[in-house]
Coordinates of C-alpha atoms in Angstrom, one line a residue:
Chain A
X2 CA 31.0 -0.2 -3.4
X3 CA 30.9 -1.6 0.2
X4 CA 27.7 -2.5 2.4
X5 CA 28.8 0.4 4.9
X6 CA 28.5 3.0 2.3
X7 CA 25.6 2.3 1.3
X8 CA 24.7 2.4 4.8
X9 CA 26.2 5.6 5.2
X10 CA 24.6 7.0 2.4
X11 CA 21.4 6.4 4.1
X12 CA 22.0 9.3 6.3
X13 CA 21.2 11.4 3.5
X14 CA 17.8 10.3 3.1
X15 CA 15.7 12.9 3.1
X16 CA 13.4 14.0 6.6
X17 CA 10.3 13.7 4.8
X18 CA 10.9 9.9 3.8
X19 CA 12.2 9.5 7.4
X20 CA 9.2 11.0 8.7
X21 CA 6.9 9.2 6.3
X22 CA 8.5 6.0 7.8
X23 CA 8.4 7.2 11.4
X24 CA 4.5 7.6 11.3
X25 CA 4.1 4.0 10.3
X26 CA 6.9 3.0 12.8
X27 CA 4.5 4.7 15.3
X28 CA 1.3 3.5 14.3
X29 CA 1.8 0.1 12.7
X30 CA -1.2 -0.9 10.7
X31 CA -0.8 -4.5 11.3
X32 CA -3.0 -4.6 14.7
X33 CA -5.7 -2.4 13.5
X34 CA -6.1 -4.2 9.8
X35 CA -5.4 -7.6 11.4
X36 CA -8.7 -8.6 12.3
X37 CA -10.5 -7.0 9.6
X38 CA -8.2 -8.7 6.8
X39 CA -8.5 -12.5 9.0
X40 CA -12.1 -12.2 8.3
X41 CA -12.0 -11.7 4.7
X42 CA -9.6 -14.4 4.3
X43 CA -11.8 -16.9 6.7
X44 CA -14.7 -15.7 4.5
X45 CA -12.4 -16.4 1.2
X46 CA -11.0 -20.1 2.4
X47 CA -14.6 -20.7 2.8
X48 CA -15.7 -19.8 -0.6
X49 CA -12.6 -21.4 -2.2
X50 CA -13.2 -24.8 0.0
X51 CA -16.9 -24.5 -1.2
X52 CA -16.0 -23.8 -4.8
X53 CA -13.7 -26.6 -4.9
X54 CA -16.0 -29.3 -3.7
X55 CA -18.8 -28.1 -5.2
X56 CA -17.4 -27.4 -8.7
X57 CA -14.2 -29.6 -9.0
X58 CA -12.3 -27.4 -11.3
X59 CA -8.8 -27.1 -12.2
X60 CA -6.7 -29.7 -11.9
X61 CA -8.8 -30.8 -9.1
X62 CA -8.8 -34.1 -7.1
X63 CA -10.0 -32.3 -3.9
X64 CA -13.5 -34.1 -4.7
X65 CA -11.8 -37.2 -5.7
X66 CA -9.7 -37.6 -2.3
X67 CA -12.8 -36.4 -0.5
X68 CA -14.7 -39.2 -2.2
X69 CA -11.8 -41.7 -1.2
X70 CA -12.4 -40.5 2.3
X71 CA -16.0 -41.2 1.7
X72 CA -15.4 -44.6 0.6
X73 CA -13.3 -45.1 3.6
X74 CA -10.4 -46.8 1.7
X75 CA -7.8 -44.8 3.4
X76 CA -8.4 -42.3 6.6
X77 CA -7.1 -39.5 4.7
X78 CA -9.1 -36.1 5.7
X79 CA -8.2 -33.0 4.4
X80 CA -8.5 -30.1 7.0
X81 CA -8.6 -27.0 5.4
X82 CA -8.0 -24.3 7.5
X83 CA -7.1 -20.9 7.6
X84 CA -3.1 -20.5 8.6
X85 CA -1.9 -17.3 8.1
X86 CA -3.2 -13.9 6.9
X87 CA -1.7 -11.7 4.0
X88 CA -2.7 -8.4 3.1
X89 CA -5.6 -8.8 0.8
X90 CA -8.3 -11.2 0.1
X91 CA -6.5 -12.5 -3.2
X92 CA -3.2 -13.4 -0.7
X93 CA -5.5 -15.6 1.2
X94 CA -2.7 -18.2 2.5
X95 CA -4.9 -21.5 2.6
X96 CA -3.4 -24.4 4.6
X97 CA -4.2 -27.7 3.5
X98 CA -3.5 -30.5 6.2
X99 CA -3.5 -33.7 4.7
X100 CA -3.6 -36.4 7.5
X101 CA -3.0 -39.9 6.0
X102 CA -2.6 -43.5 7.3
X103 CA 0.9 -43.9 8.1
X104 CA 1.7 -40.8 8.2
X105 CA 5.1 -40.0 10.3
X106 CA 5.8 -43.6 9.9
X107 CA 8.2 -43.6 7.6
X108 CA 6.3 -44.8 4.7
X109 CA 5.6 -43.1 1.9
X110 CA 2.3 -41.8 2.1
X111 CA -0.3 -40.9 -0.7
X112 CA -0.5 -37.2 -0.6
X113 CA -4.0 -36.2 -2.1
X114 CA -3.7 -34.0 -5.1
X115 CA -4.2 -30.7 -3.8
X116 CA -5.8 -28.3 -6.6
X117 CA -6.2 -24.6 -6.5
X118 CA -8.0 -23.0 -9.3
X119 CA -8.0 -19.9 -7.6
X120 CA -7.1 -16.7 -9.7
X121 CA -4.9 -13.8 -8.5
X122 CA -5.7 -10.9 -10.4
X123 CA -2.9 -9.0 -10.1
X124 CA -1.6 -5.7 -11.8
X125 CA 0.7 -2.9 -10.9
X126 CA 1.4 0.3 -12.7
X127 CA 5.0 0.4 -13.0
X128 CA 7.6 2.4 -15.0
X129 CA 11.2 1.6 -14.4
X130 CA 11.9 4.9 -16.0
X131 CA 12.6 2.8 -19.4
X132 CA 9.1 2.5 -20.5
X133 CA 8.9 -0.6 -18.8
X134 CA 5.7 -2.0 -17.0
X135 CA 6.6 -4.7 -14.0
X136 CA 4.2 -6.1 -11.6
X137 CA 4.2 -9.3 -9.1
X138 CA 2.0 -11.2 -7.7
X139 CA 1.9 -12.1 -4.4
X140 CA 1.8 -15.1 -1.5
X141 CA -0.6 -17.6 -3.9
X142 CA -0.8 -20.3 -1.6
X143 CA 0.7 -22.3 1.2
X144 CA 0.2 -26.0 1.7
X145 CA 1.3 -27.8 4.9
X146 CA 2.2 -31.5 4.8
X147 CA 2.3 -33.1 8.4
X148 CA 4.3 -36.1 8.9
X149 CA 5.7 -37.4 5.3
X150 CA 7.5 -36.3 2.5
X151 CA 6.4 -35.3 -0.6
X152 CA 7.5 -35.3 -4.2
X153 CA 6.1 -32.4 -5.6
X154 CA 5.8 -33.2 -10.1
X155 CA 4.5 -30.3 -11.7
X156 CA 3.0 -27.1 -11.0
X157 CA 1.2 -24.9 -13.9
X158 CA 0.2 -22.0 -14.4
X159 CA -1.8 -19.9 -16.7
X160 CA -1.5 -16.2 -17.0
X161 CA -3.8 -14.0 -18.9
X162 CA -2.7 -10.6 -20.3
X163 CA -5.6 -8.6 -20.6
X164 CA -4.1 -6.4 -23.7
X165 CA -5.2 -3.1 -23.5
X166 CA -3.3 -1.2 -25.7
X167 CA -2.3 -2.0 -29.8
X168 CA 1.5 -2.6 -30.5
X169 CA 2.3 -3.8 -27.3
X170 CA 5.1 -6.2 -27.3
X171 CA 7.1 -7.1 -24.8
X172 CA 10.0 -9.5 -23.8
X173 CA 9.2 -10.6 -20.0
X174 CA 9.5 -13.1 -17.5
X175 CA 7.6 -15.2 -14.9
X176 CA 8.5 -16.9 -12.0
X177 CA 7.4 -19.3 -9.3
X178 CA 9.4 -19.3 -6.2
X179 CA 9.0 -21.2 -2.9
X180 CA 9.4 -20.9 0.8
X181 CA 10.1 -23.8 2.9
X182 CA 9.0 -22.8 6.5
X183 CA 9.7 -19.2 5.8
X184 CA 12.9 -19.6 4.8
X185 CA 13.3 -18.7 0.8
X186 CA 14.1 -22.1 -1.2
X187 CA 17.2 -21.0 -3.2
X188 CA 15.7 -17.6 -4.2
X189 CA 19.5 -16.3 -4.8
X190 CA 20.7 -18.1 -7.6
X191 CA 17.1 -19.0 -9.1
X192 CA 17.9 -22.7 -9.7
X193 CA 14.7 -23.5 -8.3
X194 CA 12.8 -21.2 -10.8
X195 CA 11.6 -21.8 -13.9
X196 CA 11.6 -18.6 -16.0
X197 CA 10.0 -18.4 -19.1
X198 CA 10.7 -15.9 -21.9
X199 CA 7.7 -14.1 -23.7
X200 CA 9.1 -13.6 -27.3
X201 CA 8.1 -10.3 -29.3
X202 CA 6.4 -13.0 -31.4
X203 CA 3.8 -14.2 -28.7
X204 CA 2.4 -11.1 -27.9
X205 CA 2.6 -9.9 -31.4
X206 CA 0.5 -12.6 -32.1
X207 CA -2.4 -10.9 -30.4
X208 CA -4.4 -9.3 -32.9
X209 CA -5.5 -5.5 -32.1
X210 CA -9.0 -6.8 -31.9
X211 CA -8.1 -9.3 -29.1
X212 CA -8.2 -8.3 -25.7
X213 CA -6.8 -11.4 -24.0
X214 CA -4.1 -14.1 -24.3
X215 CA -2.8 -17.2 -22.4
X216 CA 0.6 -18.1 -21.6
X217 CA 1.0 -21.4 -20.2
X218 CA 3.8 -23.3 -18.5
X219 CA 4.2 -26.1 -16.7
X220 CA 6.8 -26.1 -14.2
X221 CA 8.4 -29.6 -13.5
X222 CA 10.1 -29.5 -10.3
X223 CA 10.7 -33.6 -10.6
X224 CA 14.2 -33.1 -10.3
X225 CA 14.1 -31.7 -6.9
X226 CA 13.2 -35.5 -5.7
X227 CA 11.2 -35.6 -2.5
X228 CA 10.7 -32.5 -0.6
X229 CA 10.7 -33.0 3.4
X230 CA 7.9 -32.1 5.2
X231 CA 7.1 -28.7 6.2
X232 CA 5.4 -25.5 5.1
X233 CA 5.9 -24.8 1.6
X234 CA 4.7 -21.1 0.2
X235 CA 4.1 -20.9 -3.6
X236 CA 4.9 -17.3 -4.4
X237 CA 4.1 -15.0 -6.4
X238 CA 4.3 -15.2 -10.5
X239 CA 7.1 -12.3 -11.2
X240 CA 6.4 -10.7 -14.5
X241 CA 7.9 -7.7 -16.5
X242 CA 6.8 -6.4 -19.3
X243 CA 9.7 -4.6 -21.3
X244 CA 8.6 -2.6 -24.3
X245 CA 7.0 0.2 -25.8
X246 CA 3.7 1.4 -25.3
X247 CA 4.1 0.0 -21.7
X248 CA 4.9 3.0 -19.8
X249 CA 2.1 3.8 -17.3
X250 CA -0.2 1.6 -18.6
X251 CA -2.0 -0.7 -16.5
X252 CA -1.9 -4.1 -17.2
X253 CA -3.7 -6.7 -15.4
X254 CA -2.6 -10.0 -15.1
X255 CA -4.7 -13.1 -14.5
X256 CA -2.7 -15.9 -13.0
X257 CA -4.6 -19.2 -12.3
X258 CA -2.5 -21.4 -10.3
X259 CA -2.6 -25.2 -10.0
X260 CA -0.3 -27.8 -8.2
X261 CA -0.2 -31.0 -8.3
X262 CA 1.6 -33.4 -5.7
X263 CA 2.3 -36.9 -6.2
Chain B
X15 CA 6.5 20.5 24.1
X16 CA 6.4 21.1 20.9
X17 CA 9.6 20.7 18.7
X18 CA 9.7 24.6 17.7
X19 CA 9.8 25.7 21.4
X20 CA 12.7 23.0 22.3
X21 CA 14.5 24.4 19.4
X22 CA 14.2 27.6 21.1
X23 CA 15.0 26.3 24.2
X24 CA 18.4 25.4 22.3
X25 CA 18.8 29.1 20.9
X26 CA 18.1 30.6 24.1
X27 CA 20.8 28.2 25.3
X28 CA 18.7 26.9 28.2
X29 CA 19.9 23.8 29.4
X30 CA 16.0 22.4 29.8
X31 CA 16.4 21.9 26.0
X32 CA 18.1 18.4 26.7
X33 CA 15.9 17.3 29.3
X34 CA 12.8 18.3 27.6
X35 CA 14.2 16.5 24.5
X36 CA 14.9 13.6 26.2
X37 CA 11.6 13.6 27.6
X38 CA 10.2 13.5 24.6
X39 CA 12.6 11.5 22.2
X40 CA 14.4 9.5 24.3
X41 CA 12.4 6.1 23.9
X42 CA 12.6 6.9 19.8
X43 CA 16.6 7.4 20.3
X44 CA 17.3 4.5 22.3
X45 CA 15.2 2.0 19.5
X46 CA 17.6 3.3 17.0
X47 CA 20.8 3.1 18.9
X48 CA 20.1 -0.6 20.4
X49 CA 19.2 -1.8 16.9
X50 CA 22.6 -1.2 15.8
X51 CA 24.5 -1.7 18.8
X52 CA 22.2 -4.6 20.5
X53 CA 23.5 -3.3 24.1
X54 CA 21.7 -0.8 26.1
X55 CA 24.5 0.5 27.9
X56 CA 26.4 1.5 24.6
X57 CA 23.1 2.9 23.1
X58 CA 22.6 4.9 26.1
X59 CA 26.0 6.3 25.4
X60 CA 24.7 7.0 21.9
X61 CA 21.8 8.9 23.1
X62 CA 23.6 11.0 25.4
X63 CA 26.0 11.9 23.2
X64 CA 23.2 12.8 21.0
X65 CA 21.8 15.3 23.1
X66 CA 25.5 16.9 23.6
X67 CA 25.9 16.8 19.5
X68 CA 22.3 18.8 19.2
X69 CA 23.7 21.4 22.1
X70 CA 26.6 22.2 19.7
X71 CA 24.7 22.5 16.5
X72 CA 21.7 23.8 17.6
X73 CA 22.2 27.0 17.0
X74 CA 23.1 28.1 14.3
X75 CA 21.4 25.0 13.0
X76 CA 17.7 25.2 13.0
X77 CA 16.4 21.5 11.8
X78 CA 13.3 21.7 10.3
X79 CA 12.1 18.3 11.7
X80 CA 13.7 17.5 15.4
X81 CA 12.9 13.9 15.5
X82 CA 15.0 13.0 12.4
X83 CA 17.4 15.4 13.1
X84 CA 18.2 13.4 16.5
X85 CA 17.7 10.4 14.7
X86 CA 20.3 10.8 12.5
X87 CA 22.7 12.3 14.8
X88 CA 22.2 9.0 17.2
X89 CA 22.6 6.4 14.1
X90 CA 25.9 8.2 13.2
X91 CA 27.2 8.0 16.7
X92 CA 25.8 4.4 17.4
X93 CA 27.5 3.4 13.9
X94 CA 30.7 4.7 14.8
X95 CA 30.6 2.6 18.2
X96 CA 29.7 -0.7 16.3
X97 CA 32.3 -0.2 13.9
X98 CA 35.0 0.4 16.8
X99 CA 33.6 -2.6 18.5
X100 CA 32.9 -4.6 15.7
X101 CA 36.4 -5.1 14.5
X102 CA 36.8 -7.2 17.6
X103 CA 33.7 -9.1 17.8
X104 CA 30.7 -9.5 15.8
X105 CA 27.9 -7.7 17.3
X106 CA 24.4 -9.9 16.6
X107 CA 22.4 -6.7 16.3
X108 CA 19.3 -5.9 13.8
X109 CA 22.2 -2.9 12.2
X110 CA 24.3 -6.2 11.3
X111 CA 21.9 -8.4 9.8
X112 CA 20.2 -5.4 7.4
X113 CA 24.1 -4.6 6.6
X114 CA 24.4 -8.1 5.6
X115 CA 21.4 -7.8 3.4
X116 CA 22.7 -4.9 1.5
X117 CA 25.3 -7.4 0.1
X118 CA 22.7 -8.0 -2.3
X119 CA 23.5 -4.1 -3.7
X120 CA 27.2 -4.4 -3.6
X121 CA 30.0 -6.3 -4.4
X122 CA 32.4 -5.0 -1.8
X123 CA 35.0 -5.1 -4.6
X124 CA 35.7 -1.5 -4.8
X125 CA 35.0 1.8 -2.5
X126 CA 33.6 4.9 -2.8
X127 CA 35.9 6.8 -0.6
X128 CA 34.8 10.0 -1.1
X129 CA 32.2 11.8 1.2
X130 CA 31.2 13.8 -2.1
X131 CA 30.7 10.5 -3.6
X132 CA 28.8 9.1 -0.4
X133 CA 26.4 12.1 -0.6
X134 CA 25.6 11.6 -4.0
X135 CA 24.9 8.3 -3.1
X136 CA 22.4 9.2 -0.7
X137 CA 20.8 11.7 -3.3
X138 CA 20.5 9.0 -5.9
X139 CA 19.0 6.8 -3.4
X140 CA 16.3 9.1 -2.4
X141 CA 15.4 9.7 -6.0
X142 CA 15.1 6.0 -5.8
X143 CA 12.8 5.6 -3.1
X144 CA 10.7 8.2 -4.2
X145 CA 9.7 5.9 -7.3
X146 CA 9.0 3.1 -5.0
X147 CA 5.7 2.4 -3.5
X148 CA 4.7 3.7 -0.2
X149 CA 4.8 0.5 1.4
X150 CA 8.4 -0.8 -0.2
X151 CA 9.6 2.6 0.8
X152 CA 9.0 2.5 4.4
X153 CA 9.8 -1.1 4.8
X154 CA 13.4 -0.7 3.3
X155 CA 13.9 2.6 5.2
X156 CA 12.5 0.8 8.2
X157 CA 14.8 -2.2 7.7
X158 CA 17.7 -0.2 6.2
X159 CA 17.8 3.1 8.1
X160 CA 16.5 2.4 11.1
X161 CA 17.9 -0.7 11.6
X162 CA 14.3 -2.4 12.4
X163 CA 13.4 -6.2 13.0
X164 CA 12.2 -7.9 9.9
X165 CA 9.1 -8.4 12.3
X166 CA 8.8 -4.9 13.4
X167 CA 8.6 -3.7 9.6
X168 CA 6.3 -6.8 8.3
X169 CA 3.9 -5.1 11.7
X170 CA 4.0 -1.7 10.1
X171 CA 1.4 -3.0 7.3
X172 CA 0.2 -5.9 9.4
X173 CA 2.0 -8.2 6.8
X174 CA 4.0 -11.4 7.2
X175 CA 7.5 -11.8 7.6
X176 CA 7.6 -13.4 4.8
X177 CA 6.1 -11.0 2.7
X178 CA 8.1 -7.9 3.9
X179 CA 11.1 -10.1 3.1
X180 CA 9.9 -10.6 -0.4
X181 CA 9.4 -6.9 -0.8
X182 CA 12.9 -6.2 0.9
X183 CA 14.3 -8.5 -1.5
X184 CA 12.9 -6.9 -4.7
X185 CA 13.4 -3.5 -3.7
X186 CA 17.3 -4.2 -3.0
X187 CA 17.2 -6.0 -6.5
X188 CA 15.7 -2.5 -8.1
X189 CA 18.2 -0.7 -5.8
X190 CA 20.9 -2.6 -7.4
X191 CA 20.1 -2.0 -11.2
X192 CA 19.2 1.8 -10.2
X193 CA 22.6 2.5 -9.0
X194 CA 24.2 0.8 -12.1
X195 CA 22.2 2.7 -14.0
X196 CA 23.2 6.0 -12.4
X197 CA 26.7 4.8 -13.0
X198 CA 27.9 3.5 -9.6
X199 CA 30.3 0.6 -9.4
X200 CA 28.6 -1.8 -7.3

């Protein structure tokens, strides 16, 4: 099939669907929601920052870095600010701008470890026609490193599957993807993505009375060397659950996402 | 003027049908044509051809939704012009970009080569789109039918371009699988 043929076939899209899209085109929701969402995210960012500082949870060293700062050993500051916004509060894009002494001078800087312990509660009710449920989380975080290179050593994600039906079995994948300056980093061949397959036995280990289980996978990106300066957006856990009893099931997945930077 | 009244003018063979159509839909049609052709004069030619085609088609045809009826004609005319011109030079239009994105779904190695198959493909696409979320469906139609820019489609829902791009990517992947399941050689 040729792409032109696919395009031609779209002339058969039904009026009802075209009309629906026309309505959205004519009345884009962006401008109306922008302010409201932005407000939410500002609040979220403030809460997240406060939580990280006070509790120091996760793989957290934000507080550690701030201690360094307070000790004035290095002129490092973390300026947490809302860089952009996304559709939902849980998708808040938080920019962590690190300014370190020597930054931009070709000297390898000590980039503070940046910690997040945000949970993404995502669930989609989906059915791909084979009784499979699927879902995908959205953009998790964006980090901006200014004037320096970094080596990203690992990224860790905990996924909690809330089991809501007995005899659920599944094969699945999950993945973590990145964008740099709004360009996908090798998304198409997925070589940047570490996929983990949940085997049947993984899920079968959940007893019928259990409601949750946790899978953990460390994404080791050390082989990719130093990443150039820029804004990196960490995108979505893409997960699928294929198997029986998934049809039309609502499978909440909680993702605890952490990132560590050398 | 209401669409029904405009359509009635066509049925009455009243030339005011053209002017009323122009008043109400010229901007909408120009946007469709321009997205494909990236040239105002050519877009205008497509839109003028649309008025003539509508005049010839109505009657006997009575469009249920005048806007989409006209839009489909404009899109067809614009794509015809695009293909004639594109043989000589690359036209840097949104249509061209969106067409390239559709390469995710196809291999270009075989051809449907049959209008009936194209129609069936269209029907399958309808089934597929109806099964998608409203958001994914509208982004897809906006990008690949109306050839709106990524910025424009992102603005439909006030999302970032990156997010729109991601949703479109996922939808193309799902479409490819769906077409294969439906027996198409992609």
